[in-house]
Tab-separated table of C-alpha atoms in Angstrom:
chain	number	residue	atom	x	y	z
A	1	MET	CA	23.842	39.676	0.648
A	2	SER	CA	26.289	37.941	3.289
A	3	GLU	CA	26.667	34.377	2.945
A	4	GLN	CA	29.151	33.787	5.722
A	5	ALA	CA	28.935	31.027	8.379
A	6	THR	CA	30.179	30.431	11.830
A	7	SER	CA	31.930	27.212	11.765
A	8	GLY	CA	32.867	24.109	9.808
A	9	THR	CA	35.384	23.071	7.005
A	10	THR	CA	34.466	23.507	3.376
A	11	THR	CA	35.223	20.650	1.175
A	12	LEU	CA	32.184	21.024	-1.297
A	13	ILE	CA	30.933	24.378	-2.422
A	14	ALA	CA	27.644	24.881	-4.255
A	15	GLY	CA	26.753	28.054	-6.181
A	16	VAL	CA	23.209	28.851	-5.522
A	17	ARG	CA	21.026	31.106	-7.681
A	18	PHE	CA	17.882	32.684	-6.444
A	19	SER	CA	16.588	34.193	-9.700
A	20	ALA	CA	16.642	32.930	-13.265
A	21	VAL	CA	19.408	35.277	-14.294
A	22	GLY	CA	21.192	36.345	-11.080
A	23	LYS	CA	24.476	36.177	-9.378
A	24	ALA	CA	25.348	32.777	-7.796
A	25	TYR	CA	26.295	32.874	-4.037
A	26	ASN	CA	28.491	30.141	-2.646
A	27	PHE	CA	27.209	27.838	0.187
A	28	ASP	CA	28.784	24.933	2.002
A	29	ALA	CA	27.199	21.685	0.609
A	30	SER	CA	29.543	19.287	2.342
A	31	LYS	CA	26.914	18.005	4.603
A	32	ILE	CA	24.356	17.484	1.795
A	33	GLY	CA	24.651	14.095	0.248
A	34	ASN	CA	24.068	13.428	-3.483
A	35	ILE	CA	23.729	17.001	-4.424
A	36	LYS	CA	23.993	18.007	-8.240
A	37	PRO	CA	23.371	21.117	-10.285
A	38	GLY	CA	19.770	21.628	-10.948
A	39	ASP	CA	18.662	20.643	-7.523
A	40	MET	CA	16.547	23.023	-5.457
A	41	VAL	CA	17.785	23.824	-1.854
A	42	LEU	CA	16.832	25.892	1.129
A	43	VAL	CA	19.568	28.310	2.503
A	44	GLU	CA	19.666	30.774	5.238
A	45	THR	CA	20.516	34.360	4.061
A	46	SER	CA	20.543	37.830	5.330
A	47	ARG	CA	16.995	38.017	4.015
A	48	GLY	CA	15.721	35.126	5.746
A	49	LEU	CA	15.214	31.448	4.478
A	50	GLN	CA	15.354	31.306	0.638
A	51	LEU	CA	14.824	28.788	-2.102
A	52	GLY	CA	17.426	28.718	-4.662
A	53	GLU	CA	18.875	26.414	-7.489
A	54	VAL	CA	22.250	24.778	-7.453
A	55	VAL	CA	23.982	25.941	-10.621
A	56	LYS	CA	27.625	24.657	-10.144
A	57	LEU	CA	29.615	22.513	-7.716
A	58	ILE	CA	33.244	23.047	-6.591
A	59	THR	CA	35.000	20.174	-4.771
A	60	ASN	CA	38.115	20.059	-2.672
A	61	VAL	CA	38.129	23.726	-1.819
A	62	ASP	CA	39.990	25.008	1.202
A	63	PRO	CA	38.218	27.697	3.307
A	64	VAL	CA	39.009	31.262	2.356
A	65	GLY	CA	39.049	34.074	4.973
A	66	GLU	CA	38.550	33.916	8.652
A	67	GLU	CA	34.883	32.827	8.409
A	68	PRO	CA	33.754	29.720	6.424
A	69	ILE	CA	30.760	29.697	4.174
A	70	LYS	CA	27.113	29.209	5.375
A	71	PRO	CA	25.956	25.714	4.966
A	72	ILE	CA	22.919	24.656	2.864
A	73	THR	CA	19.905	23.974	5.153
A	74	ARG	CA	18.621	21.037	3.193
A	75	LEU	CA	17.368	19.901	-0.190
A	76	ALA	CA	14.000	21.126	-1.254
A	77	ASN	CA	10.998	18.801	-1.495
A	78	PRO	CA	7.767	18.846	-3.667
A	79	ARG	CA	5.891	20.673	-0.656
A	80	ASP	CA	8.697	23.403	-0.674
A	81	LEU	CA	8.063	23.866	-4.425
A	82	LEU	CA	4.436	24.171	-3.960
A	83	GLN	CA	4.850	26.732	-1.237
A	84	ARG	CA	7.080	28.814	-3.509
A	85	GLN	CA	4.335	28.777	-6.177
A	86	ASN	CA	1.840	29.999	-3.574
A	87	LEU	CA	4.349	32.745	-2.553
A	88	ARG	CA	4.606	33.902	-6.167
A	89	ARG	CA	0.917	34.556	-6.254
A	90	ARG	CA	1.006	36.440	-3.045
A	91	GLU	CA	3.915	38.602	-4.473
A	92	GLU	CA	1.722	39.597	-7.419
A	93	GLN	CA	-1.130	40.580	-5.078
A	94	ALA	CA	1.339	42.665	-2.966
A	95	THR	CA	2.764	44.356	-5.954
A	96	GLY	CA	-0.733	45.338	-7.230
A	97	ALA	CA	-1.815	46.590	-3.762
A	98	CYS	CA	1.371	48.658	-3.308
A	99	ARG	CA	0.877	50.268	-6.823
A	100	ALA	CA	-2.701	51.078	-6.015
A	101	ARG	CA	-1.726	52.702	-2.758
A	102	ALA	CA	1.137	54.675	-4.205
A	103	GLN	CA	-1.256	56.076	-6.774
A	104	GLU	CA	-3.776	57.031	-3.979
A	105	LEU	CA	-0.903	58.792	-2.139
A	106	LYS	CA	0.034	60.575	-5.319
A	107	LEU	CA	3.615	59.516	-5.163
A	108	LEU	CA	4.642	60.927	-8.602
A	109	GLY	CA	7.705	59.413	-10.204
A	110	VAL	CA	7.562	56.281	-7.908
A	111	LYS	CA	7.259	53.126	-9.737
A	112	ILE	CA	6.563	49.849	-7.859
A	113	VAL	CA	8.404	47.129	-9.713
A	114	SER	CA	7.911	43.791	-7.846
A	115	ALA	CA	7.560	42.103	-4.433
A	116	GLU	CA	9.487	39.298	-2.970
A	117	TYR	CA	8.546	37.020	0.039
A	118	SER	CA	11.141	35.134	1.972
A	119	PHE	CA	10.649	31.455	1.830
A	120	ASP	CA	9.216	31.346	5.287
A	121	GLY	CA	6.932	34.365	4.618
A	122	THR	CA	8.363	36.440	7.472
A	123	ARG	CA	9.770	39.092	5.118
A	124	LEU	CA	8.210	40.958	2.264
A	125	SER	CA	10.577	43.085	0.147
A	126	ILE	CA	8.995	45.610	-2.226
A	127	MET	CA	11.242	46.937	-5.087
A	128	PHE	CA	10.593	50.335	-6.363
A	129	SER	CA	12.452	52.921	-8.632
A	130	THR	CA	12.094	56.614	-9.019
A	131	ASP	CA	12.449	59.055	-12.018
A	132	THR	CA	14.621	61.555	-10.052
A	133	GLU	CA	17.492	61.141	-7.803
A	134	GLU	CA	15.935	63.068	-4.983
A	135	LYS	CA	14.885	61.096	-1.995
A	136	VAL	CA	11.186	60.288	-1.795
A	137	ASP	CA	9.303	60.217	1.488
A	138	LEU	CA	7.729	56.625	1.469
A	139	LYS	CA	7.064	56.416	5.205
A	140	SER	CA	3.277	56.453	4.773
A	141	LEU	CA	3.345	53.900	2.039
A	142	ARG	CA	5.574	51.415	4.057
A	143	GLN	CA	3.265	51.899	7.182
A	144	ASP	CA	0.167	51.120	4.984
A	145	MET	CA	1.861	47.966	3.538
A	146	GLN	CA	3.040	46.904	7.011
A	147	ARG	CA	-0.655	46.916	8.265
A	148	THR	CA	-1.910	45.211	5.103
A	149	PHE	CA	0.569	42.407	5.017
A	150	ALA	CA	1.370	41.899	8.744
A	151	PRO	CA	2.787	39.815	10.327
A	152	ALA	CA	5.519	39.790	7.648
A	153	GLN	CA	8.116	42.533	7.936
A	154	VAL	CA	7.781	44.883	4.923
A	155	GLU	CA	10.821	46.600	3.404
A	156	LEU	CA	10.850	49.077	0.588
A	157	ARG	CA	13.971	48.754	-1.442
A	158	GLN	CA	14.998	50.986	-4.146
A	159	ILE	CA	16.549	49.582	-7.308
A	160	GLY	CA	18.332	51.369	-10.232
A	161	PRO	CA	16.942	51.477	-13.829
A	162	ARG	CA	19.168	48.576	-14.972
A	163	ASP	CA	17.705	46.208	-12.343
A	164	VAL	CA	14.223	47.340	-13.353
A	165	ALA	CA	14.868	46.468	-17.144
A	166	LYS	CA	16.352	43.103	-16.013
A	167	MET	CA	13.138	42.238	-14.001
A	168	MET	CA	10.761	43.432	-16.581
A	169	GLY	CA	12.428	41.810	-19.540
A	170	GLY	CA	11.265	42.578	-23.079
A	171	MET	CA	12.898	43.109	-26.468
A	172	GLY	CA	16.139	45.026	-26.667
A	173	VAL	CA	16.712	48.116	-28.827
A	174	CYS	CA	19.081	45.963	-30.981
A	175	GLY	CA	16.188	43.800	-31.913
A	176	LEU	CA	16.978	40.639	-29.705
A	177	GLU	CA	13.717	39.251	-28.340
A	178	CYS	CA	15.159	39.126	-24.882
A	179	ARG	CA	17.596	41.795	-23.450
A	180	CYS	CA	21.051	40.791	-22.490
A	181	CYS	CA	20.385	41.727	-18.844
A	182	SER	CA	17.375	39.440	-18.781
A	183	ARG	CA	18.997	36.578	-20.837
A	184	PHE	CA	22.547	35.947	-19.365
A	185	LEU	CA	24.069	38.940	-17.596
A	186	THR	CA	24.350	38.216	-13.844
A	187	GLU	CA	26.026	41.500	-12.916
A	188	PHE	CA	26.325	44.901	-14.210
A	189	ASN	CA	29.633	46.332	-15.282
A	190	SER	CA	30.689	50.021	-15.405
A	191	ILE	CA	29.965	51.454	-18.811
A	192	SER	CA	31.409	54.662	-20.042
A	193	ILE	CA	31.016	56.870	-23.100
A	194	ARG	CA	34.684	56.168	-23.742
A	195	MET	CA	33.765	52.659	-24.810
A	196	ALA	CA	31.644	53.943	-27.562
A	197	LYS	CA	34.217	56.399	-28.723
A	198	GLU	CA	36.885	53.710	-28.902
A	199	GLN	CA	34.732	51.556	-31.229
A	200	ASN	CA	33.730	54.540	-33.411
A	201	ILE	CA	30.178	53.946	-32.518
A	202	SER	CA	27.747	56.905	-33.098
A	203	LEU	CA	27.290	58.910	-30.031
A	204	THR	CA	23.655	59.543	-30.852
A	205	PRO	CA	21.782	58.785	-27.579
A	206	GLY	CA	19.185	56.616	-29.103
A	207	GLU	CA	21.948	54.404	-30.574
A	208	ILE	CA	24.061	53.868	-27.432
A	209	THR	CA	21.427	53.790	-24.689
A	210	GLY	CA	19.179	50.820	-23.735
A	211	MET	CA	15.666	50.571	-22.678
A	212	CYS	CA	16.801	51.400	-19.224
A	213	GLY	CA	17.895	54.788	-20.297
A	214	ARG	CA	21.608	53.960	-19.494
A	215	LEU	CA	24.449	53.183	-21.796
A	216	ARG	CA	24.123	49.779	-23.379
A	217	CYS	CA	25.735	46.884	-21.510
A	218	CYS	CA	26.942	45.577	-24.824
A	219	LEU	CA	29.408	48.372	-25.361
A	220	ILE	CA	31.799	46.448	-23.116
A	221	TYR	CA	31.773	43.224	-25.085
A	222	GLU	CA	34.305	44.219	-27.741
A	223	TYR	CA	35.884	47.210	-25.968
A	224	GLU	CA	39.036	45.472	-24.919
A	225	THR	CA	39.504	43.941	-28.371
A	226	TYR	CA	39.456	47.489	-30.033
A	227	VAL	CA	41.748	48.840	-27.304
A	228	ASN	CA	44.370	45.985	-27.861
A	229	ALA	CA	43.983	46.366	-31.724
A	230	ARG	CA	44.489	50.157	-31.633
A	231	LEU	CA	47.703	49.746	-29.524
A	232	GLN	CA	49.233	47.976	-32.475
A	233	LEU	CA	48.348	50.787	-34.977
A	234	PRO	CA	49.445	54.355	-35.445
A	235	LYS	CA	47.230	57.192	-34.215
A	236	ARG	CA	45.442	59.573	-36.510
A	237	ASN	CA	47.577	62.360	-38.094
A	238	LYS	CA	50.762	60.276	-37.567
A	239	ARG	CA	53.229	60.309	-40.434
A	240	VAL	CA	54.086	56.792	-41.699
A	241	TYR	CA	56.170	55.267	-44.587
A	242	THR	CA	54.170	53.062	-46.888
A	243	PRO	CA	55.245	51.060	-50.118
A	244	VAL	CA	54.197	54.036	-52.180
A	245	GLY	CA	55.823	56.716	-50.093
A	246	GLU	CA	55.213	58.816	-47.027
A	247	GLY	CA	51.774	59.677	-45.993
A	248	LYS	CA	49.397	60.650	-43.002
A	249	VAL	CA	47.018	58.374	-41.265
A	250	VAL	CA	43.552	59.616	-41.466
A	251	ASP	CA	41.516	56.781	-40.159
A	252	ILE	CA	41.946	53.482	-38.291
A	253	TYR	CA	40.215	50.049	-38.806
A	254	PRO	CA	41.167	48.013	-35.680
A	255	LEU	CA	39.287	44.941	-36.606
A	256	ARG	CA	40.938	44.837	-40.070
A	257	ASP	CA	44.272	45.560	-38.572
A	258	SER	CA	44.763	48.346	-41.089
A	259	VAL	CA	44.780	52.106	-41.594
A	260	MET	CA	43.682	54.661	-44.210
A	261	VAL	CA	46.643	56.800	-45.338
A	262	GLU	CA	46.645	59.910	-47.370
A	263	VAL	CA	49.628	59.536	-49.649
A	264	GLY	CA	49.005	62.531	-51.810
A	265	ASP	CA	46.565	65.354	-52.311
A	266	GLY	CA	43.187	63.725	-52.270
A	267	VAL	CA	44.684	60.187	-52.622
A	268	TYR	CA	43.772	57.687	-50.031
A	269	ARG	CA	45.035	54.068	-49.734
A	270	GLU	CA	44.428	51.379	-47.173
A	271	PHE	CA	47.401	49.566	-45.873
A	272	LYS	CA	47.849	46.592	-43.554
A	273	ARG	CA	49.881	47.174	-40.310
A	274	GLU	CA	52.857	45.158	-41.632
A	275	GLU	CA	53.123	47.474	-44.705
A	276	ILE	CA	53.722	50.558	-42.894
A	277	GLN	CA	56.306	51.998	-40.609
A	278	PRO	CA	56.069	55.073	-38.237
A	279	ALA	CA	58.005	57.937	-39.908
A	280	ASP	CA	58.712	59.768	-36.484
A	281	GLU	CA	60.381	56.804	-34.982
A	282	LEU	CA	62.497	55.845	-37.907
A	283	ASP	CA	63.576	59.435	-38.423
A	284	ALA	CA	64.607	59.704	-34.724
A	285	VAL	CA	66.674	56.409	-35.077
A	286	GLN	CA	68.277	57.618	-38.299
A	287	LYS	CA	69.086	60.971	-36.668
A	288	LYS	CA	70.627	59.351	-33.621
A	289	ALA	CA	72.729	57.111	-35.912
A	290	GLU	CA	74.017	60.138	-37.791
A	291	ASN	CA	74.824	62.110	-34.696
A	292	PRO	CA	75.512	59.668	-31.647
A	293	CYS	CA	76.773	62.449	-29.633
A	294	PRO	CA	74.399	65.384	-29.584
A	295	ASN	CA	76.290	67.072	-26.730
A	296	PRO	CA	80.145	66.872	-27.201
A	297	GLU	CA	80.848	68.420	-23.778
A	298	ASP	CA	79.194	65.508	-22.003
A	299	PRO	CA	82.165	63.413	-20.769
A	300	ASN	CA	80.181	60.230	-20.904
A	301	CYS	CA	79.342	60.978	-24.557
A	302	ALA	CA	82.978	61.983	-25.293
A	303	GLN	CA	84.192	58.685	-23.674
A	304	ALA	CA	81.646	56.696	-25.763
A	305	THR	CA	82.782	58.437	-28.865
A	306	GLY	CA	86.461	57.664	-27.984
A	307	GLU	CA	85.592	53.995	-27.507
A	308	ASN	CA	83.830	53.995	-30.806
A	309	GLU	CA	86.978	55.313	-32.479
């Protein structure tokens, strides 16, 4: 969604959100007096006139980029709020009608998720998802919806499984009554299987995938903490010196800042990071101290040896 304007100098920026848990877009509020977070405003977007809520204000901001930000059209009044309620009811009707028509056309694998009118009623966006990545021909469905809901311009917009889960809401697989995506996540981050491995989480699909069928968004919450903690600890199978002798690291506990070391045949003990020293590094330092000139024919080395003498 583009929120760029054509002219004006921005001194007051308002972050406007169009859904309960959605991304906030910046608009120029310098010409709107006495505006505050929680106010409902009308703004012009790439999808037409929209009603949104002011969630934050930023003052004394210099324009960034070549084009300033689009201005807020005006504050919403009670009549605007009533119109939004009426549009909500029309959106539910449009969703039901589109689902029924998709079933009549036998569009297998196509799920009609929701519908959204622009505030002025000139645009109707119908969100859908598919079970496969193959492109589905929805030309007939769009034409039928265009005839049914004319004069509004009908658009069929495909969304991903995470967006579907966000819109549908419901309980998460972790037991939370409301999923993270529907509760506070305004944007989806890229999640990889490496994040689960780094945290020693079971790779069983049922334990690392969410209701959307994708990797859980929460895998990224503590990922950076684990990565930083592991950087301070030796890796598995590394030799270390401990208070009870030399041993081999067999497991790592990043959050406890400790490692499990095999100090003998079948003997395992846990040590804090400050209690161990990497054996390979200490051996290399000791070897270098005992033989400072590994190549006597090197003139630089010979010169250094002479200086030491």
